[in-house]
mmCIF file of C-alpha atoms and ligand atoms in Angstrom:
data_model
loop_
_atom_site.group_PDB
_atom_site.id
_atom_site.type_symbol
_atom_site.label_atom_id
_atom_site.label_comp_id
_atom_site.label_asym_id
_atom_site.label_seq_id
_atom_site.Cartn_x
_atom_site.Cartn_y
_atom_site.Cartn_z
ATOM 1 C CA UNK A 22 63.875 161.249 191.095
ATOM 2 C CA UNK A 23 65.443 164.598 189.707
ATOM 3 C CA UNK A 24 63.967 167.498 191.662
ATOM 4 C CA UNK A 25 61.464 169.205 189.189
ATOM 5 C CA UNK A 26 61.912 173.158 188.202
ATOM 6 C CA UNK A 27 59.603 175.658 187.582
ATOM 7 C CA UNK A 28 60.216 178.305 185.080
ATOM 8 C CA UNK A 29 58.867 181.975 184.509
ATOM 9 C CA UNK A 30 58.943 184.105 181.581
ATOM 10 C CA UNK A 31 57.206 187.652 181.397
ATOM 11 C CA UNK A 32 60.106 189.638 179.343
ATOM 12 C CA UNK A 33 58.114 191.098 176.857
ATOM 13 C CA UNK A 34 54.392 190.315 175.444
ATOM 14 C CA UNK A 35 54.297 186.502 176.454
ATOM 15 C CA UNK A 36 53.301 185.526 180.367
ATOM 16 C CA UNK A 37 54.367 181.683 180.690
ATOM 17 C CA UNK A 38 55.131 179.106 183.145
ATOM 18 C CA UNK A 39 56.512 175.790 182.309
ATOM 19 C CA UNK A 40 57.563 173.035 184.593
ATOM 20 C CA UNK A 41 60.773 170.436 183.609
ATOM 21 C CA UNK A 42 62.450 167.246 185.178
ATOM 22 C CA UNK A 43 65.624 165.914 184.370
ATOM 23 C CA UNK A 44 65.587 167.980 180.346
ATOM 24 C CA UNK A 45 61.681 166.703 179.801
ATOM 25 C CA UNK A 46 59.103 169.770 179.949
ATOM 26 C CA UNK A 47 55.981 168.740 181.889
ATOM 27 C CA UNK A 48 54.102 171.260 181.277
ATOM 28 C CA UNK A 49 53.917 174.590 179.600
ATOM 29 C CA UNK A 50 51.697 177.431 179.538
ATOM 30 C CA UNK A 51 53.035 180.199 177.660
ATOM 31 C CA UNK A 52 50.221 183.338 176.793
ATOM 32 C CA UNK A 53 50.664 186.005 174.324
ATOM 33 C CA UNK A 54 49.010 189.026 175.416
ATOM 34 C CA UNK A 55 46.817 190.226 172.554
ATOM 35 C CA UNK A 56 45.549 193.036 174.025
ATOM 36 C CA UNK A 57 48.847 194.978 172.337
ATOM 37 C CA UNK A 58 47.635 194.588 168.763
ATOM 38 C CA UNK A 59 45.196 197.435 168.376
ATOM 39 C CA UNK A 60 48.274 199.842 169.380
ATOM 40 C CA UNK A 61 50.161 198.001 166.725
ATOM 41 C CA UNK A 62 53.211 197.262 169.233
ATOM 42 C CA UNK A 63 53.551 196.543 172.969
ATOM 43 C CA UNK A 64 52.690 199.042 175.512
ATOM 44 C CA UNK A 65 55.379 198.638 178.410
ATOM 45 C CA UNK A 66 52.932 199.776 180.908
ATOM 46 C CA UNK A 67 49.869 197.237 179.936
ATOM 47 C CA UNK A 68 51.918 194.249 179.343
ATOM 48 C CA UNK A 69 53.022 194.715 183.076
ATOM 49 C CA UNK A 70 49.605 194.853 184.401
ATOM 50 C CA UNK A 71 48.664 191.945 182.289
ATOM 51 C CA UNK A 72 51.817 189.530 183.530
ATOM 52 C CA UNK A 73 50.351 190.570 186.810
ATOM 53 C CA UNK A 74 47.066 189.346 185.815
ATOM 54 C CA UNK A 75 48.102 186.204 183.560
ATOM 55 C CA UNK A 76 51.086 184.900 186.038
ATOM 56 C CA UNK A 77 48.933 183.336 188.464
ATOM 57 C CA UNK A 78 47.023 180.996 186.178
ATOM 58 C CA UNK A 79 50.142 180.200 184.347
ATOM 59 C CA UNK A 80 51.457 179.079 187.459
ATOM 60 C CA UNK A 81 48.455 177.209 188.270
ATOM 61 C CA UNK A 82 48.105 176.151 184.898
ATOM 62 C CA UNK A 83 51.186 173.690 184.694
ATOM 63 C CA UNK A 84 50.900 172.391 188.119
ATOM 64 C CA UNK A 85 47.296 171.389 187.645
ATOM 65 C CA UNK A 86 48.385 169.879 184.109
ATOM 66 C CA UNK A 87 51.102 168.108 185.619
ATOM 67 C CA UNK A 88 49.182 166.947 188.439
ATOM 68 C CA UNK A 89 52.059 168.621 190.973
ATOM 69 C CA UNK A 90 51.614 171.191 193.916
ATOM 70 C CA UNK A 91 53.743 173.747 194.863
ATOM 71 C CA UNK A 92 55.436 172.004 197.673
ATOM 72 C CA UNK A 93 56.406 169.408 194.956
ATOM 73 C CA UNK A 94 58.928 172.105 193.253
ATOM 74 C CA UNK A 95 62.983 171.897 193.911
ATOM 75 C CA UNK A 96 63.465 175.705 192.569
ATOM 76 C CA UNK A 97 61.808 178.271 190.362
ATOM 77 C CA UNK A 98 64.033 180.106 187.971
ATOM 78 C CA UNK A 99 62.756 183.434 185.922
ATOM 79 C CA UNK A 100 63.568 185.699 183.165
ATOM 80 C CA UNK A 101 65.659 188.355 184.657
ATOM 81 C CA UNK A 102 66.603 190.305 181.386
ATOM 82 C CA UNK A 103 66.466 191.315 178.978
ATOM 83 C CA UNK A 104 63.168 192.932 178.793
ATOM 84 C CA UNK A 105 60.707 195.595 180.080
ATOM 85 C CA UNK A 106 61.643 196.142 183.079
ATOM 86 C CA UNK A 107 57.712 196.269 184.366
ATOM 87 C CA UNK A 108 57.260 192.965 183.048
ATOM 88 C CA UNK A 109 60.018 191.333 184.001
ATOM 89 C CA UNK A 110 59.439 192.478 187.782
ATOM 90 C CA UNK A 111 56.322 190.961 187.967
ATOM 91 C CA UNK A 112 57.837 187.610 186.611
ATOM 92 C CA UNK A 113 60.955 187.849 188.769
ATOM 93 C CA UNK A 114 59.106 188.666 191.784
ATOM 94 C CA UNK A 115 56.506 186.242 191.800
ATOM 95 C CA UNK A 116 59.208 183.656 191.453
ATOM 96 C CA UNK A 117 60.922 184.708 194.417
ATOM 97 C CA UNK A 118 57.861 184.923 196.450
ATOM 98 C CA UNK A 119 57.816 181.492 195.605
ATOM 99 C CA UNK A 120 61.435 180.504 196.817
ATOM 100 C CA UNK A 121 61.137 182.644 199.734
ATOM 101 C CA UNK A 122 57.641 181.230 201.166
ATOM 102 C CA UNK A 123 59.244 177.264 200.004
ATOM 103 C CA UNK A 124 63.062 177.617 201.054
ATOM 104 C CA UNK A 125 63.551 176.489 197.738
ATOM 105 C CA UNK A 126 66.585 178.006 195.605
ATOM 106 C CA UNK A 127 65.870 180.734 193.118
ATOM 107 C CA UNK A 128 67.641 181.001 189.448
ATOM 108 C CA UNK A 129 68.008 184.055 187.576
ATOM 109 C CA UNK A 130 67.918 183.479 183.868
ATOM 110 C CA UNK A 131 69.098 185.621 180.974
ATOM 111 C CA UNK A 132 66.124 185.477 178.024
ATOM 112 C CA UNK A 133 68.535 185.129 175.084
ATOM 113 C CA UNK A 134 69.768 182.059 176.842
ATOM 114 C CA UNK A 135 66.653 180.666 176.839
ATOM 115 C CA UNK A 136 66.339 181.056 173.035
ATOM 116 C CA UNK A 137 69.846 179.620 172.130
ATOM 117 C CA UNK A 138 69.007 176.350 174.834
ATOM 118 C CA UNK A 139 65.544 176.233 173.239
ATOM 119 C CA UNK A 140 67.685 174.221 170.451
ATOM 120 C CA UNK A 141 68.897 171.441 172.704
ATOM 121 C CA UNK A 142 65.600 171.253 174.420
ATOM 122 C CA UNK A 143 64.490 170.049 170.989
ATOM 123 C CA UNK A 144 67.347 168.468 169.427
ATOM 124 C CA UNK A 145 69.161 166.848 172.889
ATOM 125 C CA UNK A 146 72.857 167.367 173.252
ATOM 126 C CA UNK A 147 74.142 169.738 171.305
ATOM 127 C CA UNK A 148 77.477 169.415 168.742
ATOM 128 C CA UNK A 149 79.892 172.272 169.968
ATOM 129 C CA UNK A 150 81.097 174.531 169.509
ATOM 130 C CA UNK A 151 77.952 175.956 167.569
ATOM 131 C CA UNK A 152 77.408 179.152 165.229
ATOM 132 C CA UNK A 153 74.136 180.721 166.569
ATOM 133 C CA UNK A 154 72.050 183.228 165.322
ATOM 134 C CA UNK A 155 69.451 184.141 167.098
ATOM 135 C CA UNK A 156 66.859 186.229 165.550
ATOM 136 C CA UNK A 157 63.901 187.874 167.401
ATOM 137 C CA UNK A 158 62.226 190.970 168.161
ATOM 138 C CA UNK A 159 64.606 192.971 170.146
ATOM 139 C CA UNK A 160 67.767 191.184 168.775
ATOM 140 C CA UNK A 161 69.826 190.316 165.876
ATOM 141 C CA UNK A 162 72.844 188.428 166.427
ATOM 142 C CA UNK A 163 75.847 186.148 165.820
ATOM 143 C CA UNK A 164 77.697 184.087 168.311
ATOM 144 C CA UNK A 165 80.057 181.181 169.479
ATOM 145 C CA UNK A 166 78.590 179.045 171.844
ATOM 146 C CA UNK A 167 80.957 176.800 173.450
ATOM 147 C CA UNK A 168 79.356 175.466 176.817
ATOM 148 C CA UNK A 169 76.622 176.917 178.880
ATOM 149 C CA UNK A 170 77.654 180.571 179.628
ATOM 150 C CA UNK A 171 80.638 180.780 177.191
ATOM 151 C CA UNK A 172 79.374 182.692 174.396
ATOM 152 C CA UNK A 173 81.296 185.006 171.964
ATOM 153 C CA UNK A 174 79.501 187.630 170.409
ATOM 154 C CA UNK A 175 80.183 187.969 166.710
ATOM 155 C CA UNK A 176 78.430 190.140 164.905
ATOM 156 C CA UNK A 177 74.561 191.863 165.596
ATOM 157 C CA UNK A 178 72.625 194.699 164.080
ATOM 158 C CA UNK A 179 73.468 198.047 163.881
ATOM 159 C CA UNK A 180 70.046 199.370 164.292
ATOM 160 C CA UNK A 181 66.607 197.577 163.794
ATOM 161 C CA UNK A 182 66.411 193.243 164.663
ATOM 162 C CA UNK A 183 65.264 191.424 162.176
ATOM 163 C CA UNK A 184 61.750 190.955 163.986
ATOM 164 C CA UNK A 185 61.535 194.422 164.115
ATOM 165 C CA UNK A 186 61.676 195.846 160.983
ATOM 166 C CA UNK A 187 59.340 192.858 159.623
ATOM 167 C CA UNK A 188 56.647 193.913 162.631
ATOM 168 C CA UNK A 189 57.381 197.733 161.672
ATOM 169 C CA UNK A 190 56.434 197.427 157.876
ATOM 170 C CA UNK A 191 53.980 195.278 158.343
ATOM 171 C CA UNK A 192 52.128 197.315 160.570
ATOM 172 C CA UNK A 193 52.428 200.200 157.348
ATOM 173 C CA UNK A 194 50.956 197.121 155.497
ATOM 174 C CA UNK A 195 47.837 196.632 157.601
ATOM 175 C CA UNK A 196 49.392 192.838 158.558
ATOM 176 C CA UNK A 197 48.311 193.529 161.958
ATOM 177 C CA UNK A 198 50.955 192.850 165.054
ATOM 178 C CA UNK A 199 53.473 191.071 165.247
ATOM 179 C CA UNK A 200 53.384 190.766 161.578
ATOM 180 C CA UNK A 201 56.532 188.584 161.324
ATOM 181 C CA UNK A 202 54.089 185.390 160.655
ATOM 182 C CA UNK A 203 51.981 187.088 158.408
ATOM 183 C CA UNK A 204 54.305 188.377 156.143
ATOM 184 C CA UNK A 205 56.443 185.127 156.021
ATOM 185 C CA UNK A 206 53.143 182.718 155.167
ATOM 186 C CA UNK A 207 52.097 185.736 152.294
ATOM 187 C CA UNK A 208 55.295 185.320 151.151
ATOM 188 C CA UNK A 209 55.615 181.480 150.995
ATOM 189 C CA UNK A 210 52.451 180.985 149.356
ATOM 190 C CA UNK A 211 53.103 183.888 146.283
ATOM 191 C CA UNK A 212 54.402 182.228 143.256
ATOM 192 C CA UNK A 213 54.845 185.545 141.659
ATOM 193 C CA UNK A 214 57.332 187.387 140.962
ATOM 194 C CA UNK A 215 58.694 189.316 143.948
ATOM 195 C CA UNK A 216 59.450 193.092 144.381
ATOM 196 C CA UNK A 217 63.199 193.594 144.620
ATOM 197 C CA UNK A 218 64.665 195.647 147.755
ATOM 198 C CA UNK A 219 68.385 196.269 148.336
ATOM 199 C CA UNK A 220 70.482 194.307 150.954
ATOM 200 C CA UNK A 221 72.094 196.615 153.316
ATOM 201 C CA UNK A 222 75.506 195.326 154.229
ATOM 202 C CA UNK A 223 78.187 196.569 156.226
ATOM 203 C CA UNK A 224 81.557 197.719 154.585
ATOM 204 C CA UNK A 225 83.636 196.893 157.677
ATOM 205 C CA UNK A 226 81.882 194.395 159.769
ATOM 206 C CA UNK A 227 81.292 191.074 157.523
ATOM 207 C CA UNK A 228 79.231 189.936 160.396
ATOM 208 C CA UNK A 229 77.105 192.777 161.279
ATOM 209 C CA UNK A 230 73.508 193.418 160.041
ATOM 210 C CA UNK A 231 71.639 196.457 159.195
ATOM 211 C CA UNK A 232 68.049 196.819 158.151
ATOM 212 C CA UNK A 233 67.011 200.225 158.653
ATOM 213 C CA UNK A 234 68.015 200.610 154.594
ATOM 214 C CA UNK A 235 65.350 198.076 153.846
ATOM 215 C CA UNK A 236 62.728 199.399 156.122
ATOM 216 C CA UNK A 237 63.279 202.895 154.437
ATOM 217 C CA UNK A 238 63.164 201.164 150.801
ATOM 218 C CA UNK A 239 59.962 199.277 151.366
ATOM 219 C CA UNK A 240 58.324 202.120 153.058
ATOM 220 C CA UNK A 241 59.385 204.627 149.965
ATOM 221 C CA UNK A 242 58.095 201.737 147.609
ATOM 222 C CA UNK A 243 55.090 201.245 149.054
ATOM 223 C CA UNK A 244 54.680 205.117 149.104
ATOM 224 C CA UNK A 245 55.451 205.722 145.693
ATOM 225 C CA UNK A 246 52.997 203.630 144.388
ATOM 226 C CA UNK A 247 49.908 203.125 147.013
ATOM 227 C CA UNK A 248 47.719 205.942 148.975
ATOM 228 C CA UNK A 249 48.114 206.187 152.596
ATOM 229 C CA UNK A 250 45.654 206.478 155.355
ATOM 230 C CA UNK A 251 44.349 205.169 158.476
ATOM 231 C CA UNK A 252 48.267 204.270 158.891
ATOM 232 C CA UNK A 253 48.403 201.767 156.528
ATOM 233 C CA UNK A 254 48.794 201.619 152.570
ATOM 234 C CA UNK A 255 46.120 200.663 150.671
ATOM 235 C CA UNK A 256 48.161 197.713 148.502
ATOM 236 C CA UNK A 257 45.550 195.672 146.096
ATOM 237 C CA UNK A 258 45.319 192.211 147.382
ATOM 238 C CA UNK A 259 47.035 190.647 143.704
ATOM 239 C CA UNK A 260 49.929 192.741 145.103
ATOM 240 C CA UNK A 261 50.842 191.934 149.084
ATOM 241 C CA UNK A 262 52.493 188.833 147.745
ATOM 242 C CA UNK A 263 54.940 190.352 145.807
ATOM 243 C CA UNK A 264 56.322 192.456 148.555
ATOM 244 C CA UNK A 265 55.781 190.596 151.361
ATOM 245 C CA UNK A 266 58.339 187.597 149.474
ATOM 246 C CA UNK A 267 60.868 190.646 148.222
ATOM 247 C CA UNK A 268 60.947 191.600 152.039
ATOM 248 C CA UNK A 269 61.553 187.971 153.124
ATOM 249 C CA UNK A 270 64.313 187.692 150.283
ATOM 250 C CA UNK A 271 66.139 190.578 151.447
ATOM 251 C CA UNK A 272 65.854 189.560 154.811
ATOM 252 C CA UNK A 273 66.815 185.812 154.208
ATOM 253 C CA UNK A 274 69.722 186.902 151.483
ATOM 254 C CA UNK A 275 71.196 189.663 154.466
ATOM 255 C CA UNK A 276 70.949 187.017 157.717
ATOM 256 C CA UNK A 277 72.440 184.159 155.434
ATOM 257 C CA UNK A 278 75.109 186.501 154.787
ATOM 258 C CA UNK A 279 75.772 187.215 157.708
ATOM 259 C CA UNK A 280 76.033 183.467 158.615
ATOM 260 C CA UNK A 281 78.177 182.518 155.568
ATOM 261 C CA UNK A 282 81.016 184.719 156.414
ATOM 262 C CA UNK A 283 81.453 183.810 160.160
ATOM 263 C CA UNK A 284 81.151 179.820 158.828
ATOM 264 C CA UNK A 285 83.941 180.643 156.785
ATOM 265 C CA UNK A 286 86.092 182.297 159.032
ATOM 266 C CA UNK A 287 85.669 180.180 162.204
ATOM 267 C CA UNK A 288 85.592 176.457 163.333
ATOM 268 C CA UNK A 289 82.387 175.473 164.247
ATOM 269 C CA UNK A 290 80.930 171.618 164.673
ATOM 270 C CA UNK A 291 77.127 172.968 164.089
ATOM 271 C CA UNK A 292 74.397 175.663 163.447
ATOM 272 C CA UNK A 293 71.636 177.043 165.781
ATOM 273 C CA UNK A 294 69.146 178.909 164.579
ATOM 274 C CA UNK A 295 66.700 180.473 167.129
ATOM 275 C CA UNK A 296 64.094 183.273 168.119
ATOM 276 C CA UNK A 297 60.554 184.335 166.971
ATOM 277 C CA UNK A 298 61.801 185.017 163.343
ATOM 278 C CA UNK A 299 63.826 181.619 163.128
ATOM 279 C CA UNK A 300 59.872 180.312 162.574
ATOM 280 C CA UNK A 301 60.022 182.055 159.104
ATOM 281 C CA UNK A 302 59.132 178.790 157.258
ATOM 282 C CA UNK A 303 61.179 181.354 154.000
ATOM 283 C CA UNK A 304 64.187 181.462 156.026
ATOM 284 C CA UNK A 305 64.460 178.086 157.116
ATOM 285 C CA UNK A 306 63.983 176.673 153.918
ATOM 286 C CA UNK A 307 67.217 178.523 152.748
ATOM 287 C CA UNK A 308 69.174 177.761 155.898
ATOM 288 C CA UNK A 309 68.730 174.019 155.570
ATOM 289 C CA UNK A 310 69.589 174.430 152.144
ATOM 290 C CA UNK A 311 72.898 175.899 153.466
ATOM 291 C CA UNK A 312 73.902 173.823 156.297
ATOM 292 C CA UNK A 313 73.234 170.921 153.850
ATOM 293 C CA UNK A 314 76.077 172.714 151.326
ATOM 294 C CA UNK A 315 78.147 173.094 154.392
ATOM 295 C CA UNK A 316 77.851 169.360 155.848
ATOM 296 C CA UNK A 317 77.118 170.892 159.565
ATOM 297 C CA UNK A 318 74.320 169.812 161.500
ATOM 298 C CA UNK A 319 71.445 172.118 161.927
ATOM 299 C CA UNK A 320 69.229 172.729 164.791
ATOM 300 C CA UNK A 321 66.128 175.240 164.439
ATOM 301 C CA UNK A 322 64.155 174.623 167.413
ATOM 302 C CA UNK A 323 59.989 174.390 166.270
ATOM 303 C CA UNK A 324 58.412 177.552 165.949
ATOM 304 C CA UNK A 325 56.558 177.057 169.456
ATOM 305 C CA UNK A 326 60.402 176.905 170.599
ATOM 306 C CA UNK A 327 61.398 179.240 168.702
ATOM 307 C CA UNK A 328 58.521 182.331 169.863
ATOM 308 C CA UNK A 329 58.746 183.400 173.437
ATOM 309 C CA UNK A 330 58.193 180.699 175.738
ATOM 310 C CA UNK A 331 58.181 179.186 179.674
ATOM 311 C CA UNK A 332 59.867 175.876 178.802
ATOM 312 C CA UNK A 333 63.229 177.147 177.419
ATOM 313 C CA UNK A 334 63.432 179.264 180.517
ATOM 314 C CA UNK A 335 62.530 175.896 182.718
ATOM 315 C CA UNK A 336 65.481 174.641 180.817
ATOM 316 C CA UNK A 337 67.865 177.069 181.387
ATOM 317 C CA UNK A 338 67.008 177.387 184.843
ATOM 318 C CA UNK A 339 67.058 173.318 184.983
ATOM 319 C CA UNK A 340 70.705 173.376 183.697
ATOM 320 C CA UNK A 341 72.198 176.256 186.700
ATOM 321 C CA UNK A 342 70.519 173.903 188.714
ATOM 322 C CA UNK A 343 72.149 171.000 188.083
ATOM 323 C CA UNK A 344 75.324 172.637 188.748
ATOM 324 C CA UNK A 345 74.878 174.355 192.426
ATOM 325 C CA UNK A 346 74.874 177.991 190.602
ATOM 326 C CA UNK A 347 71.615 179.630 191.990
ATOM 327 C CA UNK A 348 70.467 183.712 192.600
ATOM 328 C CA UNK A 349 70.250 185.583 195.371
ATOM 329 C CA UNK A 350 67.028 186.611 196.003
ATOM 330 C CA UNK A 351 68.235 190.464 196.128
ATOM 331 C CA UNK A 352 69.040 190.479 192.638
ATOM 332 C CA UNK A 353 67.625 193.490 190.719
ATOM 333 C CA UNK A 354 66.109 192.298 187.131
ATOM 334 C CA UNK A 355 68.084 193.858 183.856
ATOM 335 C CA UNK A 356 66.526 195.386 181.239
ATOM 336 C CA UNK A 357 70.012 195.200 178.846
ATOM 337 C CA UNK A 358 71.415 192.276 179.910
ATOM 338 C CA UNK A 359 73.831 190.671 177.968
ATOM 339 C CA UNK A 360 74.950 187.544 176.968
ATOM 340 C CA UNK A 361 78.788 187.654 177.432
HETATM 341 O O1 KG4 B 404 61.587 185.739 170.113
HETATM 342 P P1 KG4 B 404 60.328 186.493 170.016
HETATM 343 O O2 KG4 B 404 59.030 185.765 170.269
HETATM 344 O O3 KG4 B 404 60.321 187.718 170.986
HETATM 345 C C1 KG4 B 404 61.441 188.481 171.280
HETATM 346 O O4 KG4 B 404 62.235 188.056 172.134
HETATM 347 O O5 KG4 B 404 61.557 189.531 170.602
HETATM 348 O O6 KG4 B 404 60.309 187.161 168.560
HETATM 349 C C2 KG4 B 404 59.247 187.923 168.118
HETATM 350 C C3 KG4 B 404 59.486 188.320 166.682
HETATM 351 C C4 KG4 B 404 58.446 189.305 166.140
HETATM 352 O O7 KG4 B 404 59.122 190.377 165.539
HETATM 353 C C5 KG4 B 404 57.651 188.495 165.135
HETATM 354 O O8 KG4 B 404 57.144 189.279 164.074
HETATM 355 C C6 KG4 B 404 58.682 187.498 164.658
HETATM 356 O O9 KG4 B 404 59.420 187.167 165.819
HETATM 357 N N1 KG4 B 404 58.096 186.269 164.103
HETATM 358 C C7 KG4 B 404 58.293 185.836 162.824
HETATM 359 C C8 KG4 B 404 57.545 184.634 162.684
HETATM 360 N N2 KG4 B 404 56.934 184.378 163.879
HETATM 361 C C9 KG4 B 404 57.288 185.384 164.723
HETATM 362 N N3 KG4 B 404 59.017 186.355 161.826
HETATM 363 C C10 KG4 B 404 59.011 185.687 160.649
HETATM 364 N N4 KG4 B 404 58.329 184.552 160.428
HETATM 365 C C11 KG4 B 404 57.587 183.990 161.408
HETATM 366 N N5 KG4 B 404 56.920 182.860 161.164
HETATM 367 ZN ZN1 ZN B 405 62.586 186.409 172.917
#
C-alpha cells in the first residue's frame, strides 16, 4: 500500500487538513474563517490566531474521518507560500512538529501549485503542455505548465487580481466578504440588461491584465448615481443585477482576452482554469464556450477545488513525494513565493 500524506493549508483565510493515498483524497477538512467578514477583508493578525486555534481539529478531523492515527502517516507536506506570513507559520510549523516527533519526511509546498494541480486532482492526468490561468484573490495570471515544477509565466496583472477587485466593490456594494460568489450568482440570475464598464487592456503586454480601471469605473458609477453611507451605496434592489452582471462581463470579456491571445500565439494541448474566481459559474460558462471553439480540452476543477483547500495541497505534497524531493525542516515559509 502507497504510504498516505497529510496535507496543511493555512495561507490566507482557510485552515484545512486533508489526507491522500496514491492521487485519492481521504479526507478533507478545509475551514473558512468567518470571523474576517465584519472587517470586510482579512485581518493578518486574527487569521493567525485562528489557524492556531482551527489547525488542531483539522488535523484531527481527517484522521478520525479516515479512521487513521498519526503513526499511520508517511509525510506531512504544508503551504509554505505564498501567504501571510502569520498564517502560514502556524501551518508550516505544526507540520513539522509533526515530521520531527514521527521521523517522517516533511514537504514544502508552494499554494499556487496547489491551485493549478487542483485540476488533475479532478480531471486525472493531465494533457500537456497546458495554458493555465489561475485566478484568485491575491493573483491573476497566465502560464505554461509543462510537468510538475516547469511553469512559464506569461502574463499577470498589473495591479488588482481578479478576486480582488470583485471582493473590493462588492464590499462598496454591501455584498458582504468575499463577495466574489455573491456578485457572480446576482449576476447569473439578472436577465436584465447589464450596466456597461470599460475593459482595461494593456497596449504592450497582450497577456497582461489590469483592473484597477474597472474598479475606479464601477465605484464612480455607483457614486454618481446612489448615496453613500455606512460604507456602502445604497443601490435599489431592481438595480444590483444590472451591475453586478456588467462587472462579471467586464471581468469575463478582460480574462478571456487575456487567454485568447496566448492560445493564439503558443502551442498548447489543453486549458486549466483554477482559483477561487474560476467558481464564477459567468465565467465558466464563457470559457467552455471557448475551449469548445478552440477544440482543446478544458479542465476547471469544482468550485470546492477551485476555493482554498487541504486536498490540493495533499496532492501536491503527494506528487514531491513520490519522487524522493522532500524539505528540510529549517526552511523559513515565503510570503512572495513564486512559481518559476
Ligand atoms: O483561491 P481563493 O480561495 O483564495 C486565494 O488564494 O486568494 O480565491 C478567493 C477569491 C475571492 O476574491 C473570492 O471573492 C473569489 O475567489 N470567489 C469568486 C467565487 N467564489 C470565490 N469569484 C467569483 N465567483 C465565485 N463563485
Ligand atoms: Zn488560493
Amino acid at each position: 500500500m502507497a504510504d498516505i500524506i497529510l496535507g496543511i493549508e493555512s495561507s490566507c483565510d482557510e485552515t484545512g487538513a486533508a489526507l491522500i493515498q496514491s492521487g485519492k483524497i481521504l479526507s478533507d477538512s478545509t475551514t473558512t474563517q468567518v470571523l474576517h467578514q465584519k472587517y470586510g477583508g482579512v485581518v493578518p493578525e486574527l487569521a493567525s490566531r485562528a489557524h492556531e486555534k482551527l489547525i488542531v481539529s483539522a488535523v484531527s478531523n481527517v484522521l478520525r474521518d479516515a479512521n487513521l492515527k498519526i503513526s499511520d502517516l508517511g509525510a506531512v507536506g504544508a503551504t509554505f507560500g505564498p501567504g501571510l506570513a502569520g498564517s502560514l507559520i502556524v501551518g508550516t510549523s505544526f507540520a513539522k512538529g509533526i515530521a520531527q516527533g514521527m521521523n517522517i519526511p516533511y514537504v514544502a509546498v508552494n499554494h499556487m501549485e496547489g491551485h493549478l494541480w487542483a485540476s488533475e486532482l479532478a480531471f486525472g492526468k493531465l494533457l500537456l503542455p497546458a495554458l493555465a490561468l489561475v485566478i484568485s484573490g491575491g493573483h491573476t495570471m497566465l502560464l505554461e505548465v509543462s510537468s510538475l515544477g516547469q511553469y512559464k509565466i506569461i502574463g499577470s496583472t498589473r495591479d488588482d487580481a481578479a478576486g480582488e477587485l470583485l471582493d473590493k466593490v462588492g464590499r462598496v456594494m454591501g455584498m458582504g466578504f468575499p463577495a466574489g460568489a455573491g456578485i457572480d450568482r446576482t449576476a447569473l440570475s439578472f436577465e436584465g440588461n447589464s450596466v456597461s464598464f470599460p475593459r482595461g487592456k494593456l497596449r504592450d503586454d497582450p497577456y497582461g491584465f489590469s483592473f484597477s480601471g474597472l474598479k475606479t469605473a464601477v465605484i464612480y458609477y455607483l457614486k454618481e448615481k446612489y448615496s453613500y453611507s455606512n460604507g456602502r451605496y445604497s443601490i435599489p434592489q431592481e438595480e444590483i443585477g444590472g451591475v453586478c452582471k456588467g462587472i462579471m462581463e467586464a471581468v469575463t470579456d478582460m480574462l478571456l482576452n487575456g487567454l485568447q491571445n496566448a492560445v493564439e500565439a503558443g502551442n498548447y494541448q489543453s486549458i486549466i482554469v483554477s482559483g477561487g474566481v474560476a467558481s464564477s459559474g459567468f465565467l465558466r460558462r464563457y470559457i467552455e464556450e471557448y475551449s469548445n471553439l478552440v477544440d482543446l480540452p478544458l479542465y476547471v476543477p469544482p468550485p470546492r477545488l477551485c476555493t482554498d483547500n487541504a486536498s490540493m495541497i495533499a496532492y501536491v505534497a503527494e506528487k514531491y513525494y513520490n519522487l524522493g524531493i522532500f524539505s528540510d525542516l529549517s526552511l523559513p515559509v515565503d510570503p512572495s513565493l513564486r512559481l518559476n
